[in-house]
Coordinates of C-alpha atoms in Angstrom, one line a residue:
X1 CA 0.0 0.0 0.0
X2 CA 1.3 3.5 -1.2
X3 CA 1.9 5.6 1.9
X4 CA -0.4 8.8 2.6
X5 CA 0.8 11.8 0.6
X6 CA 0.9 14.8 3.5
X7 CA -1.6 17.7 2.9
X8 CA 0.9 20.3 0.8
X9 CA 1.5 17.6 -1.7
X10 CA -2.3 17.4 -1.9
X11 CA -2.5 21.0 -2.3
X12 CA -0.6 21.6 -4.7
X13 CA -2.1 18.7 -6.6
X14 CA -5.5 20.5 -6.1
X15 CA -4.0 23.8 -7.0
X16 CA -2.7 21.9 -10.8
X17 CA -6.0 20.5 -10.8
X18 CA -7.8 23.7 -10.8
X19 CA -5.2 25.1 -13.3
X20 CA -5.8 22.6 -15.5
X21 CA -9.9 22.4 -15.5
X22 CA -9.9 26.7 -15.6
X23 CA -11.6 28.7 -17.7
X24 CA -8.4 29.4 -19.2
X25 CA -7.2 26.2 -19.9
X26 CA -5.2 25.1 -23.2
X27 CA -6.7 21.2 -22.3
X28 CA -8.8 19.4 -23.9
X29 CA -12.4 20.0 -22.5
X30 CA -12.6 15.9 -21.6
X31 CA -8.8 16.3 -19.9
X32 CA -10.4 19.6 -18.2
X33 CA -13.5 17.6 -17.0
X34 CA -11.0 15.1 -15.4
X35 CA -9.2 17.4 -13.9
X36 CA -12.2 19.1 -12.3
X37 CA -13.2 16.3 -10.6
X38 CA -9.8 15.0 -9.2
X39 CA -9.9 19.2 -7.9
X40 CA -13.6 18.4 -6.5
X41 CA -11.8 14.8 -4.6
X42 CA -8.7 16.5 -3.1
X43 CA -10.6 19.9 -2.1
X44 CA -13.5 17.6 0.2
X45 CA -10.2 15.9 1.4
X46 CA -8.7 18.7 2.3
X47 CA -12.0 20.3 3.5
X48 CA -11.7 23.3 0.8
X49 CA -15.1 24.2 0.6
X50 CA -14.3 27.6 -1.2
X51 CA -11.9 25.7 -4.3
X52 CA -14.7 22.4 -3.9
X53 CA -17.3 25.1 -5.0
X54 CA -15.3 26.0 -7.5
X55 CA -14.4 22.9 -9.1
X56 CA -17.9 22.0 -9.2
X57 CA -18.9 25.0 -10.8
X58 CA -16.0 23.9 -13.6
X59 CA -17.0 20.4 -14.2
X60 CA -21.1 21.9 -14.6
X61 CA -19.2 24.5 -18.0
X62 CA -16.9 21.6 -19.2
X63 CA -20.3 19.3 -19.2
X64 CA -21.9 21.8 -21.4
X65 CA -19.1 22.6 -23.8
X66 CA -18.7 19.0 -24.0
X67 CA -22.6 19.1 -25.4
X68 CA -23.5 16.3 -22.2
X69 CA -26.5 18.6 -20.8
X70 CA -28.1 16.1 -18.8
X71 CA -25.2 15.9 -16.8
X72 CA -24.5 19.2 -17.0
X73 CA -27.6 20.3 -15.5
X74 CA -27.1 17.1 -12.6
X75 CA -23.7 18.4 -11.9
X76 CA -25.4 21.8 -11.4
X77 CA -27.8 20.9 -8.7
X78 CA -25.0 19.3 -6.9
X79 CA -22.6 21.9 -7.5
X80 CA -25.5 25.0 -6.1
X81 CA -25.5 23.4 -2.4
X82 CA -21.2 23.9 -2.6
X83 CA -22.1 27.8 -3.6
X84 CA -24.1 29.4 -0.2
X85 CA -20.9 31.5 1.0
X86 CA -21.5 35.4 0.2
X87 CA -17.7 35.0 -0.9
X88 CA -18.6 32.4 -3.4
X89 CA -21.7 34.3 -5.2
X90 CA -19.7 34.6 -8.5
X91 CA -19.3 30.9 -9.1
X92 CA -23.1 30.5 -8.2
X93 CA -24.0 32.9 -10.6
X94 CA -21.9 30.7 -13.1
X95 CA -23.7 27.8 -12.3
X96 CA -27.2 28.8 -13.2
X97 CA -26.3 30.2 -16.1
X98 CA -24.9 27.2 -17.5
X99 CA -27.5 25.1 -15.8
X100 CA -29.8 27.3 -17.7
X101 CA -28.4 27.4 -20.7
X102 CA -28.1 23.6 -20.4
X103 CA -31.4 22.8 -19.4
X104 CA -32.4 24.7 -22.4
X105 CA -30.9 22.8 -25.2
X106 CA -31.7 19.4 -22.9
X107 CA -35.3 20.6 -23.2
X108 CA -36.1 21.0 -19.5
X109 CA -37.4 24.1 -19.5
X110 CA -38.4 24.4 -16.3
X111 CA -35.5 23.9 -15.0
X112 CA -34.1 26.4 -17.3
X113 CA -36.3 29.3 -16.8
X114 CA -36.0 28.7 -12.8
X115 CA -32.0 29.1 -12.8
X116 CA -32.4 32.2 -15.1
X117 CA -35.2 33.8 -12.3
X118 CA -33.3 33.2 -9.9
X119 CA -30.4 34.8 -11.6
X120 CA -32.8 38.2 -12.1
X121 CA -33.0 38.1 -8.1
X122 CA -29.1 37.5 -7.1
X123 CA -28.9 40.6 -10.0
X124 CA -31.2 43.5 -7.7
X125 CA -28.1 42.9 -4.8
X126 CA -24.9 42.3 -7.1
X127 CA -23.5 44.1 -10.3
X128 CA -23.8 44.9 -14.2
X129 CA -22.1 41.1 -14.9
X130 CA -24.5 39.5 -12.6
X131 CA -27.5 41.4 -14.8
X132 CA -25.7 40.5 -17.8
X133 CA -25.6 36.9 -17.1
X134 CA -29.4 36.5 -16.4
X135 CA -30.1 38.2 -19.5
X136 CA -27.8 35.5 -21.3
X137 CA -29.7 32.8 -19.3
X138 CA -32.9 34.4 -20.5
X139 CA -32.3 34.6 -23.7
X140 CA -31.0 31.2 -24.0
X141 CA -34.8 29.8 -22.3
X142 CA -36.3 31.7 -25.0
X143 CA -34.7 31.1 -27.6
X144 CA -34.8 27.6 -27.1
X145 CA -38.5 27.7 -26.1
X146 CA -38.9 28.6 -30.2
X147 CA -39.4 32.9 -29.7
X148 CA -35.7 34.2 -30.8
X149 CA -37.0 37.5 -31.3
X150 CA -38.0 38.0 -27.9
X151 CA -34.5 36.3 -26.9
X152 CA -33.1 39.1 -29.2
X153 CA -34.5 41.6 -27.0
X154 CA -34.2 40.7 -23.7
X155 CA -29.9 40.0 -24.8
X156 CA -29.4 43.3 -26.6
X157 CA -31.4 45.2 -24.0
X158 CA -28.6 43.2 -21.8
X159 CA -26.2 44.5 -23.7
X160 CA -27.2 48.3 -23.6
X161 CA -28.1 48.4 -19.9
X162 CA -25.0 46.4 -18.2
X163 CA -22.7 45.6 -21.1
X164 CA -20.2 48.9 -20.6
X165 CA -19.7 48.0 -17.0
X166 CA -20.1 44.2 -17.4
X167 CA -16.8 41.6 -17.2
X168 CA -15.1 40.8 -20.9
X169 CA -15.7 37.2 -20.7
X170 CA -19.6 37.9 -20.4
X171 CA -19.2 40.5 -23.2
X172 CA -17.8 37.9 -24.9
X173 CA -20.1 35.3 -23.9
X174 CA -23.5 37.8 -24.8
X175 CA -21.9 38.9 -28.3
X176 CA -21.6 35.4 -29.1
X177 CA -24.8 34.3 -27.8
X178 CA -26.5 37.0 -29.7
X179 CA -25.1 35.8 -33.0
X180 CA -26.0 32.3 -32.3
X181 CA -29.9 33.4 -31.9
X182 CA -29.6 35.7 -34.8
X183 CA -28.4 33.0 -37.0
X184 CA -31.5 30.6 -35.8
X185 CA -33.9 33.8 -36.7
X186 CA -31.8 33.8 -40.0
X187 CA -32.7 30.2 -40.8
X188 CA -36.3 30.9 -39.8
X189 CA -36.4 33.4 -41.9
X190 CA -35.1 31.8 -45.2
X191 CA -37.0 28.9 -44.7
X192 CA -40.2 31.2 -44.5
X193 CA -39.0 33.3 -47.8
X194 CA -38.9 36.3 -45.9
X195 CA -38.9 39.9 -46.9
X196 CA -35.0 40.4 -48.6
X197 CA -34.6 43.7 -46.6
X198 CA -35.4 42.3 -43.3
X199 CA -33.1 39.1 -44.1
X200 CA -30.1 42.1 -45.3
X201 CA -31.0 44.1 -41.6
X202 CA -30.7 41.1 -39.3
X203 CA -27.6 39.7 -41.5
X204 CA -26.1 43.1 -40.8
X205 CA -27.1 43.3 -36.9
X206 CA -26.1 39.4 -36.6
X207 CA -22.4 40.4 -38.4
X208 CA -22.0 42.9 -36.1
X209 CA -22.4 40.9 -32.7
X210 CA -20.3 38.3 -34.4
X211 CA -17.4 40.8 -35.2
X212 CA -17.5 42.3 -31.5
X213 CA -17.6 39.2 -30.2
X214 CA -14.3 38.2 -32.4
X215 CA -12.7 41.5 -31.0
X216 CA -12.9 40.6 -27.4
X217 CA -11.7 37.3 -28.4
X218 CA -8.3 38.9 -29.4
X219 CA -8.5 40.9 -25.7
X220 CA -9.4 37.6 -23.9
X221 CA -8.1 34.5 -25.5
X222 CA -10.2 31.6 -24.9
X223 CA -9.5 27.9 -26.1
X224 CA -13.3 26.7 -25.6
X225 CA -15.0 30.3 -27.6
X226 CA -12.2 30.3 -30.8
X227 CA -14.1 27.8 -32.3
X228 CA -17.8 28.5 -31.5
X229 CA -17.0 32.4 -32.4
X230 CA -14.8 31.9 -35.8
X231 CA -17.5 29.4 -36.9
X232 CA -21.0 31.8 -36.2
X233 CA -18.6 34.8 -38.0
X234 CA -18.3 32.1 -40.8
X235 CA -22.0 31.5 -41.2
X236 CA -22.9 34.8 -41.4
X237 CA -20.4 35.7 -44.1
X238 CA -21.7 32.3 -46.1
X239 CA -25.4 33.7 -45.9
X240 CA -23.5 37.3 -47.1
X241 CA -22.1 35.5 -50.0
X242 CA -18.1 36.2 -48.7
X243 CA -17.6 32.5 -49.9
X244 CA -14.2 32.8 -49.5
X245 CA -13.9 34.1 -46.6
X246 CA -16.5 31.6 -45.2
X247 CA -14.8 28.7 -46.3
X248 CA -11.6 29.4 -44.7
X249 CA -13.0 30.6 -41.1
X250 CA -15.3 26.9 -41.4
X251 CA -12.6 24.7 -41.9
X252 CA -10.4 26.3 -39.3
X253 CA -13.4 26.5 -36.6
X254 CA -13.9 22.9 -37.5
X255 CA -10.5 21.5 -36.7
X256 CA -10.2 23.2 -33.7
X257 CA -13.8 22.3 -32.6
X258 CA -12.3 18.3 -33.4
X259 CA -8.8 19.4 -31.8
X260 CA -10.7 20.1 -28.7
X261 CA -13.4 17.5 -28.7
X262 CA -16.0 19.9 -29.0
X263 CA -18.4 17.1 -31.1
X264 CA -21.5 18.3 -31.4
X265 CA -19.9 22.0 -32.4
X266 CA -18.0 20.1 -34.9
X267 CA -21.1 18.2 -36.3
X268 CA -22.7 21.6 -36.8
X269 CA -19.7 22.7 -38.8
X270 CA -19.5 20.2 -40.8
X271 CA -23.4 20.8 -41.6
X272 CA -22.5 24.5 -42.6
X273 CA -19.8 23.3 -44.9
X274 CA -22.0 21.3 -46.6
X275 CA -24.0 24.9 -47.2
X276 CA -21.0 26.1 -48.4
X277 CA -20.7 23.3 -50.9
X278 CA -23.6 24.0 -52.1
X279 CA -23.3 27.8 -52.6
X280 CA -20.1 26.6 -54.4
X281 CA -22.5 24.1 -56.6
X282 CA -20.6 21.1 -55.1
X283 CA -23.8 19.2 -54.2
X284 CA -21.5 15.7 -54.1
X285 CA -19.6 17.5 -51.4
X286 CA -22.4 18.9 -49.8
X287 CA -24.2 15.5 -49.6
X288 CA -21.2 13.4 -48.2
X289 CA -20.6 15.7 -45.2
X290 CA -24.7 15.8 -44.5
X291 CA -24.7 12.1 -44.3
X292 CA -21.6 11.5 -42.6
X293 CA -23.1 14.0 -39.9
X294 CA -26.0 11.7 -39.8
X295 CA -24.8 8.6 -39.5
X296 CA -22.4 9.9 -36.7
X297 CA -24.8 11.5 -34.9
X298 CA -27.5 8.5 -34.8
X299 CA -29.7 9.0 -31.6
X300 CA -27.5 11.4 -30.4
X301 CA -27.9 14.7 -32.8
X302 CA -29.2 18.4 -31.3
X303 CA -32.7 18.2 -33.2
X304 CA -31.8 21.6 -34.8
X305 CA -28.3 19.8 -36.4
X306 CA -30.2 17.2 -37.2
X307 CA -33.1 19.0 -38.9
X308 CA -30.4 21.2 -41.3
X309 CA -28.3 18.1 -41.8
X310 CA -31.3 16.6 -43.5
X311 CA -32.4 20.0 -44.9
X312 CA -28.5 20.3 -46.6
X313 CA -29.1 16.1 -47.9
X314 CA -32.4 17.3 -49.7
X315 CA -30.8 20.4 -51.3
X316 CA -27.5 18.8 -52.3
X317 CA -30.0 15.3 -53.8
X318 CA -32.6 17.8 -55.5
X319 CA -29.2 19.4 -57.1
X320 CA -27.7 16.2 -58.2
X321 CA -31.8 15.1 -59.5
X322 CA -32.0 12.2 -57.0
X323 CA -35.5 13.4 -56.1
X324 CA -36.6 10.2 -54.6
X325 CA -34.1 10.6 -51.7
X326 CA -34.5 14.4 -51.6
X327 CA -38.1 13.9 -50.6
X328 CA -37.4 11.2 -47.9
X329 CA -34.9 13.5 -46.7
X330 CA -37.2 16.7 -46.8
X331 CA -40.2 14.7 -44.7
X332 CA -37.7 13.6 -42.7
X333 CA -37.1 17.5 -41.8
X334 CA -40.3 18.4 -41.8
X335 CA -41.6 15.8 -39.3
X336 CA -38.8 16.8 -37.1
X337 CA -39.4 20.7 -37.7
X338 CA -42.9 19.6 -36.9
X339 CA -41.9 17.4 -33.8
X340 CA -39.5 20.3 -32.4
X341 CA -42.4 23.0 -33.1
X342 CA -45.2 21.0 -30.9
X343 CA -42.7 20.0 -27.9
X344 CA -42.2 23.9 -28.3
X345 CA -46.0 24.9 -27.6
X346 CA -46.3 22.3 -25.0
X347 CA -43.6 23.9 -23.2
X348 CA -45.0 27.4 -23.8
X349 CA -48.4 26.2 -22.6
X350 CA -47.1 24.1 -19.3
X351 CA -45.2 26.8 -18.3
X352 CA -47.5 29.5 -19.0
X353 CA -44.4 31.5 -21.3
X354 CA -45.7 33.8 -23.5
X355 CA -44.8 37.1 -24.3
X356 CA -46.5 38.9 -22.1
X357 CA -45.2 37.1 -18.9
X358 CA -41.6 37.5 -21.0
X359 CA -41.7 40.9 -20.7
X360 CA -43.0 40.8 -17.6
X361 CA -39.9 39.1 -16.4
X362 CA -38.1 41.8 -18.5
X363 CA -39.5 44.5 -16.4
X364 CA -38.4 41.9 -13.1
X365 CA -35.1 42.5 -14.5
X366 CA -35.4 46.1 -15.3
X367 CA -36.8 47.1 -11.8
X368 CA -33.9 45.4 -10.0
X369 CA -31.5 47.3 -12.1
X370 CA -33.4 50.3 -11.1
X371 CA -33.4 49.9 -7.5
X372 CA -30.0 48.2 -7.4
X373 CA -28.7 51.6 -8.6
X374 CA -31.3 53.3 -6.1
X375 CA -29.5 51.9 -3.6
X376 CA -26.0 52.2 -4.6
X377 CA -27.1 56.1 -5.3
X378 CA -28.5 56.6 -1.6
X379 CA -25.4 54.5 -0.2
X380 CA -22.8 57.0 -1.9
X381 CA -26.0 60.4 -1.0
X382 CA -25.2 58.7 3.0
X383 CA -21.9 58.3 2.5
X384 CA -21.4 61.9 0.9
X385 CA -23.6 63.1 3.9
X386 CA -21.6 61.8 6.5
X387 CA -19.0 63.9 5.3
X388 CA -20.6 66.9 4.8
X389 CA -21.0 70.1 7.4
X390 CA -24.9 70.8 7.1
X391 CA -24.2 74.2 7.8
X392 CA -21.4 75.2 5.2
X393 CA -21.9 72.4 2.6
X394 CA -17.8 72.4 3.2
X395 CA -16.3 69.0 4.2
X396 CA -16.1 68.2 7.9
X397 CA -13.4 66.2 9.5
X398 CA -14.4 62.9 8.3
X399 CA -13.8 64.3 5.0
X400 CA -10.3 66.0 5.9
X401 CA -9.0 62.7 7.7
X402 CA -10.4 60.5 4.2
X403 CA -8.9 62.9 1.4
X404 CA -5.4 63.5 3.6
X405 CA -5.4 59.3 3.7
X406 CA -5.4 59.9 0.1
X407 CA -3.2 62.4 -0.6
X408 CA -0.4 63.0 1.9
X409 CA 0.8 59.6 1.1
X410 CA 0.8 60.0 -2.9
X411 CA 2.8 63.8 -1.8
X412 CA 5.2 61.6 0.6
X413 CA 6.1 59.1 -2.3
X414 CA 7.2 62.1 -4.8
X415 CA 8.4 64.8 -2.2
X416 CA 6.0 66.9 -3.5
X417 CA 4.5 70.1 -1.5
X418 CA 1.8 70.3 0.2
X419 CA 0.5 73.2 2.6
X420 CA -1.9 72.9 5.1
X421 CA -3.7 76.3 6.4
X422 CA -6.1 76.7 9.4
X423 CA -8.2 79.6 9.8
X424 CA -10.0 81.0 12.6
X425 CA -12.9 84.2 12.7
X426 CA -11.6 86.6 15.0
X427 CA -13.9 87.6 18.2
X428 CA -16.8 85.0 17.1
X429 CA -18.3 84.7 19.9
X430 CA -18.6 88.4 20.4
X431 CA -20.6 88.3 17.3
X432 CA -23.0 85.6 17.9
X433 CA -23.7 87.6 21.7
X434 CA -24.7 91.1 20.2
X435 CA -26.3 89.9 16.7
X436 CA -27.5 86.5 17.6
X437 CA -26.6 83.0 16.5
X438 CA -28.7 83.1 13.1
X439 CA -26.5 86.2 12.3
X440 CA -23.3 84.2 13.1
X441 CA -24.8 81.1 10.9
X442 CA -25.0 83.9 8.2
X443 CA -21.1 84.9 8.9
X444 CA -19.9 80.9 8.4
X445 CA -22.2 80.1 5.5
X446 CA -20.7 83.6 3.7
X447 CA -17.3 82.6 4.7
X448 CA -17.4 79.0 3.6
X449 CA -18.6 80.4 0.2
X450 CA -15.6 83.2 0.2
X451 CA -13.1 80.1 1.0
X452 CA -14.7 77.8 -1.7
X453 CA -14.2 80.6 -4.9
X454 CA -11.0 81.7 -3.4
X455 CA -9.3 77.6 -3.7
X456 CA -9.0 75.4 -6.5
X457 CA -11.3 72.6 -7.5
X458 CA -8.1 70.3 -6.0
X459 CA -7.7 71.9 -3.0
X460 CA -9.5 70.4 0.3
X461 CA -11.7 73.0 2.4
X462 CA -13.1 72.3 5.3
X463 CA -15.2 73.2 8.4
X464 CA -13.1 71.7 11.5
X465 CA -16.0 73.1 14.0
X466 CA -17.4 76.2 15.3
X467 CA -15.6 78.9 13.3
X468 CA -12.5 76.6 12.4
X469 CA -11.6 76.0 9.2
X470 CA -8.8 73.8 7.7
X471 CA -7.5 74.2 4.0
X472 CA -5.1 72.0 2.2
X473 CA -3.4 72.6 -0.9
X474 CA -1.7 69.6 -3.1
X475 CA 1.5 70.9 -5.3
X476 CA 1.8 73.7 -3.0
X477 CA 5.4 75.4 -1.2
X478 CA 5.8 78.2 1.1
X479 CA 5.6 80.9 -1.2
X480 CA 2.5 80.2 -3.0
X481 CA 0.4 79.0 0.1
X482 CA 2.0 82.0 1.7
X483 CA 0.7 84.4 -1.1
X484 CA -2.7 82.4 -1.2
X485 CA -3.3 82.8 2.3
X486 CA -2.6 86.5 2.2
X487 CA -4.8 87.1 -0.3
X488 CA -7.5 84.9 1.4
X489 CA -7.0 87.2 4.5
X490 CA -7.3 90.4 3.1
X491 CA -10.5 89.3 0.8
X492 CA -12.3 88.3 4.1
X493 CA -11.3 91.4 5.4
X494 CA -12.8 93.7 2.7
X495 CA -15.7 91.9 2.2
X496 CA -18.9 94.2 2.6
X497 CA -20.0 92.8 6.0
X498 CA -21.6 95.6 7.0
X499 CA -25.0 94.5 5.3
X500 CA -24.6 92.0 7.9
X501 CA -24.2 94.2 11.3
X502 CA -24.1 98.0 10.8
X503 CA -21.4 100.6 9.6
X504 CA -19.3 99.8 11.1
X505 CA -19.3 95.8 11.8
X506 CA -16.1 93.9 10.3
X507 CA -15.2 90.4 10.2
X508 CA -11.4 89.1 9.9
X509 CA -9.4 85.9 10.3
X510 CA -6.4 84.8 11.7
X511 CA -4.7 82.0 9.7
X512 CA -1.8 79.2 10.8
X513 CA 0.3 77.8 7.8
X514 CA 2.3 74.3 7.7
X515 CA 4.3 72.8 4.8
X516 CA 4.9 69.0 4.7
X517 CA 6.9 67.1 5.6
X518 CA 6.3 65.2 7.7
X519 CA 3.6 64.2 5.5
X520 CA 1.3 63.0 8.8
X521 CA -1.8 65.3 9.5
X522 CA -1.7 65.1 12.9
X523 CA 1.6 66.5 12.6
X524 CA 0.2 69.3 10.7
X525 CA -2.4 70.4 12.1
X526 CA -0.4 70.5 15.6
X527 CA 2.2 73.0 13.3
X528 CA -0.9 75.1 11.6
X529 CA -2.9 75.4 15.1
X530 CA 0.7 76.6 16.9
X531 CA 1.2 79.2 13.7
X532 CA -2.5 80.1 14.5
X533 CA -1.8 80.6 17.9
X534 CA 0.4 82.9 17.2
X535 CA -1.4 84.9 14.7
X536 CA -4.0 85.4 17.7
X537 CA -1.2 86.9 20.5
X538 CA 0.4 88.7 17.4
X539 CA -3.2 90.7 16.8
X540 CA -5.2 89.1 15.1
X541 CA -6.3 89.5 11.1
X542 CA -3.0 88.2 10.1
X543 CA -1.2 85.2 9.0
X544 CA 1.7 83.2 10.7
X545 CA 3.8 80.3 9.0

């Protein structure tokens, strides 16, 4: 019997595993699959619930890229109990997306549309890429539940709202899934000889998501989306006519789809070069790849690979005028177009889905975007408050001690200047005793404006209390604050406060100047309130550095 390997050789062969099944990984999806669940072993050995959680949620993506979404939605419901920590919230939010998008194309549409709901309510408490996600989810229910227009909306409104501040990867992830359901509406369409300008707009709209998605495929270079993305680019440009462009991006999506194992992606290629035979009137091309496709697929096929494989067999046999075959193979689609269109309904109808109730979960969506930026706007309006004087409208010295954690380091790092001034109204209190309290309200609030267009939008003013105030200026020596505070001084001082109290009523300020270093403010307000000090016993209405 091998002896026990101690626990850092078990970490570090959970830490390879978790390399190896990553998002990022170079492997193979099947070697990445292995490797998730040799991480999922050695984490509950290791009692790791936060890298079990995650391996789970790995093995639930490889699953689906793999195209096994029975298990992939399985490996979901075990992987959700792994996911309760408020630290692990991301990889839940993984998980029903893929268990949504799973369940979708496994037909379970129950299953599907409850992951995606409950991806709208994680969204009203999280950020843009969690609202992005459940807009991908949604889109994937119904798209799958046979209304891709409604999937259109509900991904590019996605796109609109949360795209700008959403992750790359889901940027990625939505562009692609956007070009996936236009080219299902795009087959739709042409087998419904649609209007040519509406086939041209949603070729045009459907190139574009493809081509975005390509560009943040260059930014974020993914192993598992090269093939899926080159290949949707490619069937646009087929339907476009760019035959040789088409053909190129096809063949290259196709070997690495078969590089990586992705087999049912790679059966779907093969279908689309077939198309592309055809447009190149190369029907005995066209036909060998169809039923190759079929015969490989047996049982196994998507339905929608299966119902253009036969679809590309009766164009390529009508072309070569076998027209026996061509009609077996065109009943054949039919039934199954038929078959797919009435497990559609059923759905629809068991699960109440209509559009209506789509867009009612739309709104869902779009009131907990609303109110999660409510709340983020009222956390920052509490925040802002607590720092705020209600008097002035100056900062108070919450706001000093916040903005100096800010900058006095940053000045430190360069030996730059800094200056820090406090300033003090002469004889307050003799004013609030002969015209009142309200009148010496009047005096701060007219002061605090006076300070505010006398400094610069990077300069810090504040009220410290009762008639202190403290001012810091960034990128400032001596000299300058010396000649800033001067000015400052005699402004106040031949200001018309006589409005205020009489004839002959004045207001002045006495004003204590530091320069940094030592970049501490303690330190500098000790040196600003000692020069103050001595502005006071010098006379007052004057300034001392």
């Amino acid at each position: 019997m091998p002896p026990a390997l101690p626990p850092a050789d078990l970490a570090q062969q959970l830490e390879a595993a978790l390399a190896l099944g990553g998002r990022g990984s170079t492997a193979a999806p099947e070697a990445a699959l292995a490797a998730c669940l040799a991480a999922m072993k050695l984490a509950a050995q290791l009692q790791r619930p936060l890298e079990h959680g995650r391996a789970a949620e790995l093995r639930c993506l490889h699953l689906a890229r793999l195209g096994r979404y029975t298990e992939a939605v399985a490996a979901a419901y075990e992987a959700l109990p792994l996911l309760q920590g408020a630290d692990q919230q991301t990889e839940r939010c993984a998980v029903l997306r893929t268990q949504a998008m799973a369940a979708s194309e496994a037909n379970a549409f129950e299953t599907a549309l409850a992951a995606a709901n409950e991806l709208v309510r994680l969204a009203r408490d999280r950020d843009a890429s969690t609202a992005l996600d459940a807009a991908i989810a949604l889109a994937a229910c119904f798209e799958r539940m046979g209304d891709p227009w409604q999937a259109e909306r509900v991904l590019s409104d996605g796109l609109r709202d949360h795209g700008p501040d959403a992750s790359t990867p889901l940027n990625l992830s939505a562009n692609n899934c956007l070009c996936v359901i236009g080219i299902g509406m795009l087959h739709l369409l042409l087998d419904s000889q649609a209007d040519e300008a509406e086939l041209q707009a949603l070729l045009l709209h459907t190139r574009a998501a493809a081509e975005r998605a390509r560009e943040l495929l260059a930014q974020l270079p993914s192993p598992a989306y090269e093939a899926p993305i080159m290949g949707n680019l490619a069937e646009v440009m087929l339907h476009q006519g760019e035959l040789a462009g088409a053909g190129a991006l096809l063949r290259q999506a196709l070997a690495l789809a078969q590089q990586q194992g992705l087999q049912a992606y790679a059966w779907r290629m093969r279908i689309s070069l077939a198309d592309w035979h055809l447009a190149q009137a190369e029907p005995e091309h066209a036909l060998a790849l169809a039923l190759g496709v079929l015969e490989e697929m047996g049982a196994h096929g998507q339905q929608q690979t299966v119902i253009r494989a036969r679809r590309s067999a009766y164009r390529a046999c009508r072309a070569l005028g076998r027209f026996e075959p061509a009609l077996q193979h065109l009943e054949v689609a039919e039934r199954e177009e038929l078959r797919d269109l009435t497990r559609k309904m059923r759905a629809q109808s068991e699960l109440f889905v209509s559009r209506a109730e789509a867009q009612q979960v739309q709104w869902q969506a779009e009131d907990a975007r609303l109110e999660a930026q409510q709340q983020r706007q009222r956390a920052a309006e509490a925040a802002a408050s607590a720092e705020r004087d209600p008097l002035t409208g100056l900062g108070n010295r919450r706001h000093l001690e916040r903005r100096c954690a800010e900058l006095l380091p940053a000045a430190g790092r360069e030996q730059r200047p800094l200056a820090l001034a406090q300033l003090d109204i002469d004889h307050f209190k003799s004013i609030n005793d002969r015209c009142g309290h309200a009148t010496g309200d009047r005096v701060l609030t007219l002061l605090a404006q006076l300070l505010q267009d006398s400094m610069r939008a990077s300069d810090v003013v504040v009220r410290q209390g009762g008639e202190e105030f403290v001012i810091v200026m960034p990128d400032t020596d001596l000299s300058a604050a010396t000649d800033v505070c001067e000015r400052l001084r005699e402004r106040v001082a031949t200001h018309p406060w006589a409005q205020l109290g009489g004839p002959d009523w004045q207001v002045t300020v006495s004003i204590g100047l530091a320069i940094a270093a030592p970049y501490e403010l303690a330190a500098l307000l000790e040196t600003a309130d000692a020069a103050l000090y001595r502005a006071k016993r010098g006379g007052r209405n004057r300034l001392c550095a």
